[in-house]
C-alpha positions as MATLAB code, in Angstrom:
seq = 'XXXXXXXXXXXXXXXXXXXXXXXXXXXXXXXXXXXXXXXXXXXXXXXXXXXXXXXXXXXXXXXXXXXXXXXXXXXXXXXXXXXXXXXXXXXXXXXXXXXXXXXXXXXXXXXXXXXXXXXXXXXXXXXXXXXXXXXXXXXXXXXXXXXXXXXXXXXXXXXXXXXXXXXXXXX';
ca = [
     -16.337  126.087    2.627;
     -13.729  127.000    3.600;
     -10.972  125.303    6.279;
     -11.554  127.614    9.101;
     -15.747  126.981    8.849;
     -14.954  123.032    8.903;
     -12.062  123.746   12.155;
     -14.559  125.791   13.568;
     -17.234  123.333   13.406;
     -15.141  120.156   14.201;
     -13.941  122.250   17.226;
     -17.575  122.849   18.499;
     -18.615  119.571   17.494;
     -15.817  117.946   20.389;
     -16.619  120.662   22.725;
     -20.133  119.170   22.665;
     -19.464  115.469   22.924;
     -16.530  116.328   25.496;
     -19.127  118.200   28.038;
     -21.654  114.771   27.581;
     -18.822  112.784   28.268;
     -17.893  115.257   31.599;
     -21.014  114.879   32.911;
     -21.691  112.088   35.382;
     -24.496  109.206   35.124;
     -27.278  109.740   36.602;
     -30.084  107.316   35.607;
     -31.749  105.905   32.035;
     -34.036  106.070   29.998;
     -37.442  104.418   30.233;
     -37.979  106.546   33.304;
     -36.243  104.463   34.989;
     -34.706  107.374   38.086;
     -38.560  108.541   38.237;
     -39.883  105.289   39.260;
     -37.671  105.288   42.282;
     -37.550  108.907   42.872;
     -39.188  110.157   46.235;
     -38.778  109.828   49.503;
     -38.213  106.171   51.249;
     -38.638  105.002   54.755;
     -36.092  102.450   55.831;
     -37.866   98.874   56.845;
     -35.080   96.935   58.069;
     -31.482   97.560   57.950;
     -30.597   93.597   57.921;
     -26.916   91.424   57.195;
     -26.965   87.798   55.887;
     -24.688   85.863   57.668;
     -22.167   83.337   55.112;
     -23.675   80.396   57.387;
     -27.789   81.990   55.629;
     -28.583   83.374   59.723;
     -30.225   86.845   59.165;
     -29.688   89.689   61.680;
     -30.209   93.034   62.884;
     -26.701   95.354   61.276;
     -27.964   98.612   63.023;
     -30.333   97.316   65.786;
     -34.027   96.208   66.300;
     -35.122   99.510   65.157;
     -33.044  101.189   62.866;
     -33.950  104.491   60.780;
     -33.167  106.609   58.165;
     -34.269  107.746   54.656;
     -33.287  107.730   51.486;
     -34.140  110.566   48.335;
     -34.104  110.491   45.321;
     -34.936  113.517   42.336;
     -35.657  112.873   39.093;
     -32.431  113.951   38.073;
     -30.466  110.642   40.205;
     -29.273  112.824   42.794;
     -29.559  110.782   45.969;
     -28.666  111.065   50.019;
     -29.308  108.452   52.060;
     -28.929  108.676   55.889;
     -29.122  104.983   58.563;
     -28.674  105.901   61.673;
     -28.542  102.905   64.940;
     -31.410  104.009   67.760;
     -29.281  102.413   70.681;
     -26.133  104.459   69.949;
     -24.890  106.526   73.002;
     -24.865  109.650   73.658;
     -21.497  111.196   74.423;
     -21.447  112.117   77.904;
     -20.281  114.941   77.858;
     -22.631  116.392   75.714;
     -19.822  117.608   72.986;
     -19.385  116.205   70.229;
     -15.506  117.072   70.014;
     -15.262  115.480   74.088;
     -16.049  112.395   73.543;
     -14.738  108.885   74.414;
     -13.325  106.471   71.929;
     -15.950  104.160   72.908;
     -19.047  107.170   72.265;
     -17.246  108.217   69.214;
     -16.759  104.277   67.767;
     -20.381  104.030   68.527;
     -21.623  106.696   66.557;
     -19.560  105.836   63.486;
     -20.752  102.412   63.252;
     -24.035  102.818   64.425;
     -24.517  105.218   61.103;
     -23.653  105.365   56.841;
     -24.980  108.267   55.143;
     -23.630  108.837   51.898;
     -25.159  110.917   48.763;
     -24.413  111.165   45.008;
     -26.090  110.259   42.262;
     -27.384  107.022   41.248;
     -27.840  105.122   37.957;
     -31.022  102.120   37.300;
     -30.625   99.316   35.893;
     -34.386   98.089   35.557;
     -32.909   95.131   32.809;
     -30.822   94.124   34.863;
     -32.090   95.330   38.536;
     -29.360   97.142   39.622;
     -28.717  100.158   41.154;
     -25.615  102.029   40.857;
     -24.367  105.129   43.840;
     -22.403  106.919   42.630;
     -20.543  108.176   45.756;
     -19.582  112.192   46.233;
     -19.437  112.448   49.957;
     -20.189  109.490   52.662;
     -19.809  109.801   56.153;
     -17.124  106.859   55.988;
     -14.382  108.783   53.928;
     -13.346  105.728   52.298;
     -16.233  105.769   49.543;
     -15.615  109.293   48.317;
     -16.047  108.846   44.857;
     -16.462  104.805   44.589;
     -19.609  103.673   42.906;
     -20.757  100.847   44.843;
     -23.831   98.127   42.939;
     -26.174   96.470   44.641;
     -29.295   94.112   43.188;
     -32.722   95.594   44.236;
     -35.931   94.643   44.260;
     -39.135   97.063   43.651;
     -42.218   95.719   44.424;
     -44.771   98.756   44.964;
     -43.620  101.192   47.343;
     -40.907   98.630   48.644;
     -37.523   98.682   47.365;
     -34.972   96.670   48.692;
     -31.084   95.811   47.750;
     -28.265   93.653   49.077;
     -24.988   95.296   48.937;
     -21.925   93.369   47.876;
     -20.531   91.090   50.538;
     -18.183   92.587   52.924;
     -15.072   90.906   53.731;
     -16.138   88.860   56.197;
     -18.962   87.491   53.676;
     -21.479   89.336   55.562;
     -24.579   90.746   53.095;
     -26.058   94.085   54.282;
     -29.901   93.877   52.910;
     -31.926   97.559   52.838;
     -34.896   97.715   52.421;
     -37.470  100.990   52.260;
     -41.050  102.095   52.310;
     -42.145  105.081   49.722;
     -43.435  107.830   52.076;
     -44.878  110.065   48.930;
];
């Protein structure tokens, strides 16, 4: 074996290893991503307060979709039903209150999803979000999957509130 041949093989191995490390983690072995793959409709978007009481985080009748493909890519949208329409009819010329209501009445993001069924943990690798501060973040949620119902708890907010999302499989 020549030194050139050994160097080429080593370079190929390093290139393959580097390519694998550069790929995003999108699922785990054992079909976990397949178990969550599909379309989910929002059932509830609640919030648990530090005193143990529970409220509605996105109003009485929120709507939303969570779509997860078998490769672990996801897209999530949650909307408060009671959002005010812009009086001008033009999203470029709204009042400060209308803009605030639009932002606070929605949560959208997409990226890849890592699933650890042993610890009941979802990790959202957020590529883009309606709240730009989340872009590039990894957010963990403790989840439960009971038949066609998926629920998860978001990490507590600075004020101690814990958002809870409940989804029902629709396909």
